[in-house]
Amino acid sequence: MDPAARRVLQSLLDAGVRHVPIGVAAPCPDVAAAGDPPPDPAAPRTPPDPGREQSSPSRGSTTPADRGAVLAEVARQAADCTACKLCERRTQAVPGEGAPDASIVFVGEGPGADEDRSGRPFVGPAGQLLDDIITKGMGLRREDVFICNIVKCRPPGNRDPQPDEVAACSDFLERQLLAIGPRVICALGANAARLLLQTDAPLGRLRGRAADWRGIPVIPTYHPAYLLRSPEAKRPTWEDIQKVMHIARTP
């Protein structure tokens, strides 16, 4: 096995991947998704970076700077928000972070204690696993994607966000997603998937296929915190992540 292939294989093993189906592209940003037609040798092209947006009809003439300004305003408003009781016990809001021109947005459920202290999403143990998925599994950098939650302040005891708390934050999430206009949204956990898809169905019935949020494909999958408790869910999660990568690479 050549050294490059060995490094890819080891990165998959480190991320908990134990099975790569035949015919599925390896998770490397310079490899086209499985099923793509071979490039015309007379007109070679560079495959699109799955982490960064190439073009989006919904964006019109907006630029990364324009989108970044919207995201900065959302962050400022979230920091000052008192629309629900979560503001009473927060250290700081956690609006989200990443590339304003990201092709992939990960949407989680809510900040934990580590996120509440740092003001950054997914920096605790679950965040370290998400980082491994992004870097070792997908071949991207964390800063190539955008990461946020459906609520921007920590629910006490890391409980599930309550309906009124989700409703109070829904405008922030909507504005973030519309500003970025990603190629695909990956919903991490049942609460994120149910909000985006407006359903009360269990996650087991939602994952495994693409749904839709305002014309943007949504791939629901298990939350990294669940994977820490249930390692057997890593394989179906990897299958979902492969779908995310395929959509992000599709022109």
mmCIF file of C-alpha atoms in Angstrom:
data_model
loop_
_atom_site.group_PDB
_atom_site.id
_atom_site.type_symbol
_atom_site.label_atom_id
_atom_site.label_comp_id
_atom_site.label_asym_id
_atom_site.label_seq_id
_atom_site.Cartn_x
_atom_site.Cartn_y
_atom_site.Cartn_z
ATOM 1 C CA MET A 1 0.000 0.000 0.000
ATOM 2 C CA ASP A 2 1.432 3.398 -0.919
ATOM 3 C CA PRO A 3 2.096 5.902 1.929
ATOM 4 C CA ALA A 4 -0.747 8.273 0.922
ATOM 5 C CA ALA A 5 -3.311 5.476 0.935
ATOM 6 C CA ARG A 6 -1.962 4.226 4.258
ATOM 7 C CA ARG A 7 -2.399 7.691 5.801
ATOM 8 C CA VAL A 8 -6.022 7.898 4.591
ATOM 9 C CA LEU A 9 -6.774 4.433 5.967
ATOM 10 C CA GLN A 10 -5.227 5.267 9.334
ATOM 11 C CA SER A 11 -7.210 8.512 9.569
ATOM 12 C CA LEU A 12 -10.424 6.562 9.008
ATOM 13 C CA LEU A 13 -9.501 4.061 11.706
ATOM 14 C CA ASP A 14 -8.662 6.872 14.138
ATOM 15 C CA ALA A 15 -12.104 8.411 13.505
ATOM 16 C CA GLY A 16 -13.848 5.148 14.306
ATOM 17 C CA VAL A 17 -14.510 4.061 10.734
ATOM 18 C CA ARG A 18 -14.300 0.311 10.307
ATOM 19 C CA HIS A 19 -16.063 -0.146 6.975
ATOM 20 C CA VAL A 20 -15.867 1.785 3.691
ATOM 21 C CA PRO A 21 -18.350 0.364 1.141
ATOM 22 C CA ILE A 22 -16.957 -0.623 -2.239
ATOM 23 C CA GLY A 23 -17.479 2.164 -4.752
ATOM 24 C CA VAL A 24 -17.627 4.990 -2.193
ATOM 25 C CA ALA A 25 -15.020 7.693 -2.581
ATOM 26 C CA ALA A 26 -12.404 8.008 0.116
ATOM 27 C CA PRO A 27 -12.970 11.043 2.356
ATOM 28 C CA CYS A 28 -10.369 13.288 0.834
ATOM 29 C CA PRO A 29 -11.190 16.748 -0.533
ATOM 30 C CA ASP A 30 -9.346 16.185 -3.802
ATOM 31 C CA VAL A 31 -11.282 13.026 -4.759
ATOM 32 C CA ALA A 32 -14.576 13.291 -6.649
ATOM 33 C CA ALA A 33 -17.664 11.698 -5.064
ATOM 34 C CA ALA A 34 -18.558 8.139 -6.009
ATOM 35 C CA GLY A 35 -20.761 7.986 -9.061
ATOM 36 C CA ASP A 36 -19.431 11.173 -10.638
ATOM 37 C CA PRO A 37 -18.600 10.730 -14.347
ATOM 38 C CA PRO A 38 -14.895 10.622 -15.162
ATOM 39 C CA PRO A 39 -13.457 13.993 -16.182
ATOM 40 C CA ASP A 40 -13.020 14.736 -19.853
ATOM 41 C CA PRO A 41 -9.288 14.306 -20.515
ATOM 42 C CA ALA A 42 -9.488 17.138 -23.028
ATOM 43 C CA ALA A 43 -10.813 19.505 -20.387
ATOM 44 C CA PRO A 44 -9.300 18.644 -16.993
ATOM 45 C CA ARG A 45 -10.917 20.241 -14.017
ATOM 46 C CA THR A 46 -10.171 20.607 -10.333
ATOM 47 C CA PRO A 47 -12.873 18.960 -8.191
ATOM 48 C CA PRO A 48 -14.707 21.467 -5.984
ATOM 49 C CA ASP A 49 -13.582 21.746 -2.381
ATOM 50 C CA PRO A 50 -16.451 20.143 -0.428
ATOM 51 C CA GLY A 51 -15.931 22.536 2.459
ATOM 52 C CA ARG A 52 -16.220 25.793 0.544
ATOM 53 C CA GLU A 53 -19.144 27.000 -1.540
ATOM 54 C CA GLN A 54 -18.577 27.361 -5.276
ATOM 55 C CA SER A 55 -21.812 29.094 -6.245
ATOM 56 C CA SER A 56 -25.355 29.276 -4.974
ATOM 57 C CA PRO A 57 -28.309 30.696 -6.890
ATOM 58 C CA SER A 58 -30.013 31.692 -3.634
ATOM 59 C CA ARG A 59 -27.201 34.085 -2.770
ATOM 60 C CA GLY A 60 -27.475 36.415 -5.715
ATOM 61 C CA SER A 61 -24.537 38.809 -5.668
ATOM 62 C CA THR A 62 -23.724 38.444 -1.978
ATOM 63 C CA THR A 63 -20.075 37.996 -1.059
ATOM 64 C CA PRO A 64 -18.407 36.251 1.887
ATOM 65 C CA ALA A 65 -17.986 39.704 3.437
ATOM 66 C CA ASP A 66 -21.731 40.358 3.161
ATOM 67 C CA ARG A 67 -22.533 36.998 4.681
ATOM 68 C CA GLY A 68 -19.921 37.522 7.379
ATOM 69 C CA ALA A 69 -21.585 40.807 8.310
ATOM 70 C CA VAL A 70 -24.927 39.039 8.783
ATOM 71 C CA LEU A 71 -23.294 36.362 10.930
ATOM 72 C CA ALA A 72 -21.526 38.999 13.027
ATOM 73 C CA GLU A 73 -24.814 40.809 13.615
ATOM 74 C CA VAL A 74 -26.494 37.558 14.655
ATOM 75 C CA ALA A 75 -23.641 36.930 17.099
ATOM 76 C CA ARG A 76 -23.981 40.419 18.566
ATOM 77 C CA GLN A 77 -27.731 40.064 19.016
ATOM 78 C CA ALA A 78 -27.408 36.585 20.525
ATOM 79 C CA ALA A 79 -24.914 37.919 23.066
ATOM 80 C CA ASP A 80 -27.466 40.511 24.223
ATOM 81 C CA CYS A 81 -30.561 38.298 23.928
ATOM 82 C CA THR A 82 -32.902 37.941 26.915
ATOM 83 C CA ALA A 83 -35.821 36.350 25.053
ATOM 84 C CA CYS A 84 -35.839 33.175 27.172
ATOM 85 C CA LYS A 85 -34.699 32.062 30.601
ATOM 86 C CA LEU A 86 -31.466 30.507 29.327
ATOM 87 C CA CYS A 87 -29.915 33.976 29.425
ATOM 88 C CA GLU A 88 -30.150 34.011 33.225
ATOM 89 C CA ARG A 89 -27.451 31.387 33.800
ATOM 90 C CA ARG A 90 -25.202 31.657 30.779
ATOM 91 C CA THR A 91 -21.592 32.736 30.984
ATOM 92 C CA GLN A 92 -21.814 33.845 27.376
ATOM 93 C CA ALA A 93 -23.782 33.052 24.259
ATOM 94 C CA VAL A 94 -22.398 30.590 21.719
ATOM 95 C CA PRO A 95 -23.677 31.793 18.331
ATOM 96 C CA GLY A 96 -21.506 29.590 16.100
ATOM 97 C CA GLU A 97 -18.340 29.847 14.064
ATOM 98 C CA GLY A 98 -16.815 28.948 10.738
ATOM 99 C CA ALA A 99 -16.609 30.005 7.115
ATOM 100 C CA PRO A 100 -19.332 32.373 5.849
ATOM 101 C CA ASP A 101 -18.983 30.686 2.443
ATOM 102 C CA ALA A 102 -19.134 27.141 3.840
ATOM 103 C CA SER A 103 -20.702 24.431 1.711
ATOM 104 C CA ILE A 104 -21.445 22.383 4.842
ATOM 105 C CA VAL A 105 -23.162 23.562 8.023
ATOM 106 C CA PHE A 106 -23.325 21.350 11.101
ATOM 107 C CA VAL A 107 -26.268 22.159 13.383
ATOM 108 C CA GLY A 108 -26.203 20.726 16.896
ATOM 109 C CA GLU A 109 -28.579 21.024 19.830
ATOM 110 C CA GLY A 110 -27.101 23.383 22.415
ATOM 111 C CA PRO A 111 -23.873 24.477 24.114
ATOM 112 C CA GLY A 112 -22.452 22.470 27.008
ATOM 113 C CA ALA A 113 -20.319 23.616 29.923
ATOM 114 C CA ASP A 114 -17.115 23.848 27.873
ATOM 115 C CA GLU A 115 -18.881 25.846 25.171
ATOM 116 C CA ASP A 116 -20.495 28.148 27.735
ATOM 117 C CA ARG A 117 -17.049 28.961 29.131
ATOM 118 C CA SER A 118 -15.318 29.430 25.780
ATOM 119 C CA GLY A 119 -18.095 30.945 23.664
ATOM 120 C CA ARG A 120 -17.300 28.434 20.901
ATOM 121 C CA PRO A 121 -19.454 25.514 19.714
ATOM 122 C CA PHE A 122 -18.361 21.889 20.042
ATOM 123 C CA VAL A 123 -15.124 22.256 22.013
ATOM 124 C CA GLY A 124 -15.715 19.570 24.675
ATOM 125 C CA PRO A 125 -15.340 15.804 24.223
ATOM 126 C CA ALA A 126 -18.189 15.678 21.688
ATOM 127 C CA GLY A 127 -16.550 18.548 19.847
ATOM 128 C CA GLN A 128 -13.252 16.702 19.695
ATOM 129 C CA LEU A 129 -15.054 13.791 18.043
ATOM 130 C CA LEU A 130 -16.724 16.172 15.577
ATOM 131 C CA ASP A 131 -13.298 17.632 14.802
ATOM 132 C CA ASP A 132 -12.049 14.113 14.026
ATOM 133 C CA ILE A 133 -15.011 13.528 11.717
ATOM 134 C CA ILE A 134 -14.308 16.782 9.879
ATOM 135 C CA THR A 135 -10.525 16.543 9.663
ATOM 136 C CA LYS A 136 -9.723 12.831 9.637
ATOM 137 C CA GLY A 137 -12.909 11.519 8.087
ATOM 138 C CA MET A 138 -13.852 14.274 5.634
ATOM 139 C CA GLY A 139 -10.374 15.615 4.921
ATOM 140 C CA LEU A 140 -11.390 19.196 5.742
ATOM 141 C CA ARG A 141 -10.409 21.782 8.310
ATOM 142 C CA ARG A 142 -12.801 22.920 11.011
ATOM 143 C CA GLU A 143 -12.625 26.452 9.612
ATOM 144 C CA ASP A 144 -13.848 25.216 6.211
ATOM 145 C CA VAL A 145 -17.320 24.451 7.587
ATOM 146 C CA PHE A 146 -19.782 26.333 9.802
ATOM 147 C CA ILE A 147 -20.829 24.920 13.184
ATOM 148 C CA CYS A 148 -23.717 26.136 15.323
ATOM 149 C CA ASN A 149 -26.600 24.972 17.533
ATOM 150 C CA ILE A 150 -30.354 25.412 17.551
ATOM 151 C CA VAL A 151 -30.072 27.332 20.846
ATOM 152 C CA LYS A 152 -27.257 29.752 21.535
ATOM 153 C CA CYS A 153 -27.120 29.506 25.348
ATOM 154 C CA ARG A 154 -26.450 26.471 27.517
ATOM 155 C CA PRO A 155 -29.493 24.628 28.889
ATOM 156 C CA PRO A 156 -28.902 23.892 32.612
ATOM 157 C CA GLY A 157 -27.399 20.482 33.227
ATOM 158 C CA ASN A 158 -27.065 19.963 29.481
ATOM 159 C CA ARG A 159 -30.743 19.030 29.269
ATOM 160 C CA ASP A 160 -32.608 19.138 25.968
ATOM 161 C CA PRO A 161 -33.689 22.642 24.920
ATOM 162 C CA GLN A 162 -37.337 23.340 25.719
ATOM 163 C CA PRO A 163 -39.786 24.417 22.994
ATOM 164 C CA ASP A 164 -39.926 28.053 24.115
ATOM 165 C CA GLU A 165 -36.118 28.226 24.163
ATOM 166 C CA VAL A 166 -35.868 26.755 20.676
ATOM 167 C CA ALA A 167 -38.510 29.194 19.444
ATOM 168 C CA ALA A 168 -36.642 32.151 20.965
ATOM 169 C CA CYS A 169 -33.467 31.198 19.066
ATOM 170 C CA SER A 170 -35.042 30.035 15.813
ATOM 171 C CA ASP A 171 -34.652 33.416 14.116
ATOM 172 C CA PHE A 172 -30.910 33.405 14.797
ATOM 173 C CA LEU A 173 -30.493 29.964 13.233
ATOM 174 C CA GLU A 174 -32.675 30.828 10.259
ATOM 175 C CA ARG A 175 -30.691 33.980 9.509
ATOM 176 C CA GLN A 176 -27.412 32.103 9.783
ATOM 177 C CA LEU A 177 -28.499 29.384 7.379
ATOM 178 C CA LEU A 178 -29.998 31.823 4.879
ATOM 179 C CA ALA A 179 -26.886 34.028 4.968
ATOM 180 C CA ILE A 180 -24.505 31.125 4.386
ATOM 181 C CA GLY A 181 -26.704 29.280 1.885
ATOM 182 C CA PRO A 182 -24.743 26.018 2.188
ATOM 183 C CA ARG A 183 -24.984 23.126 -0.229
ATOM 184 C CA VAL A 184 -25.952 20.809 2.630
ATOM 185 C CA ILE A 185 -26.887 20.938 6.318
ATOM 186 C CA CYS A 186 -25.911 18.112 8.664
ATOM 187 C CA ALA A 187 -28.330 17.977 11.611
ATOM 188 C CA LEU A 188 -26.573 16.515 14.656
ATOM 189 C CA GLY A 189 -29.078 14.825 16.939
ATOM 190 C CA ALA A 190 -32.827 14.464 17.155
ATOM 191 C CA ASN A 191 -33.630 17.983 18.354
ATOM 192 C CA ALA A 192 -31.765 19.668 15.502
ATOM 193 C CA ALA A 193 -33.271 17.313 12.927
ATOM 194 C CA ARG A 194 -36.819 17.752 14.236
ATOM 195 C CA LEU A 195 -36.562 21.538 14.228
ATOM 196 C CA LEU A 196 -35.170 21.780 10.706
ATOM 197 C CA LEU A 197 -37.591 19.213 9.292
ATOM 198 C CA GLN A 198 -40.595 20.292 11.395
ATOM 199 C CA THR A 199 -41.401 16.783 12.574
ATOM 200 C CA ASP A 200 -41.589 14.811 15.800
ATOM 201 C CA ALA A 201 -40.354 11.585 14.189
ATOM 202 C CA PRO A 202 -37.524 9.721 15.946
ATOM 203 C CA LEU A 203 -34.030 10.232 14.598
ATOM 204 C CA GLY A 204 -33.781 6.582 13.592
ATOM 205 C CA ARG A 205 -36.533 7.181 11.041
ATOM 206 C CA LEU A 206 -35.105 10.491 9.824
ATOM 207 C CA ARG A 207 -31.487 9.540 9.210
ATOM 208 C CA GLY A 208 -30.248 7.605 6.203
ATOM 209 C CA ARG A 209 -31.687 9.893 3.545
ATOM 210 C CA ALA A 210 -31.716 13.544 2.547
ATOM 211 C CA ALA A 211 -34.596 15.804 3.534
ATOM 212 C CA ASP A 212 -35.068 19.500 2.772
ATOM 213 C CA TRP A 213 -34.960 22.871 4.525
ATOM 214 C CA ARG A 214 -35.941 25.750 2.222
ATOM 215 C CA GLY A 215 -34.399 24.044 -0.775
ATOM 216 C CA ILE A 216 -31.203 23.037 1.043
ATOM 217 C CA PRO A 217 -30.619 19.293 1.559
ATOM 218 C CA VAL A 218 -30.549 18.191 5.199
ATOM 219 C CA ILE A 219 -28.800 15.009 6.336
ATOM 220 C CA PRO A 220 -29.792 14.050 9.902
ATOM 221 C CA THR A 221 -27.361 11.929 11.893
ATOM 222 C CA TYR A 222 -26.417 11.040 15.444
ATOM 223 C CA HIS A 223 -24.957 13.678 17.754
ATOM 224 C CA PRO A 224 -21.262 13.188 18.583
ATOM 225 C CA ALA A 225 -22.165 13.022 22.285
ATOM 226 C CA TYR A 226 -24.343 10.002 21.510
ATOM 227 C CA LEU A 227 -21.465 8.379 19.633
ATOM 228 C CA LEU A 228 -19.304 8.668 22.752
ATOM 229 C CA ARG A 229 -21.926 6.663 24.656
ATOM 230 C CA SER A 230 -22.841 4.316 21.809
ATOM 231 C CA PRO A 231 -19.813 3.547 19.607
ATOM 232 C CA GLU A 232 -21.888 1.097 17.566
ATOM 233 C CA ALA A 233 -23.614 4.124 16.002
ATOM 234 C CA LYS A 234 -20.370 5.276 14.369
ATOM 235 C CA ARG A 235 -20.901 3.139 11.277
ATOM 236 C CA PRO A 236 -24.354 4.550 10.359
ATOM 237 C CA THR A 237 -23.056 8.018 11.207
ATOM 238 C CA TRP A 238 -20.183 7.531 8.773
ATOM 239 C CA GLU A 239 -22.694 6.502 6.104
ATOM 240 C CA ASP A 240 -24.553 9.774 6.741
ATOM 241 C CA ILE A 241 -21.334 11.787 6.565
ATOM 242 C CA GLN A 242 -20.565 10.207 3.195
ATOM 243 C CA LYS A 243 -23.925 11.515 1.953
ATOM 244 C CA VAL A 244 -23.013 14.978 3.231
ATOM 245 C CA MET A 245 -19.703 14.843 1.361
ATOM 246 C CA HIS A 246 -21.326 13.645 -1.855
ATOM 247 C CA ILE A 247 -23.890 16.473 -1.843
ATOM 248 C CA ALA A 248 -21.218 19.062 -1.000
ATOM 249 C CA ARG A 249 -19.137 17.940 -3.979
ATOM 250 C CA THR A 250 -21.993 17.830 -6.476
ATOM 251 C CA PRO A 251 -21.779 20.877 -8.801
#
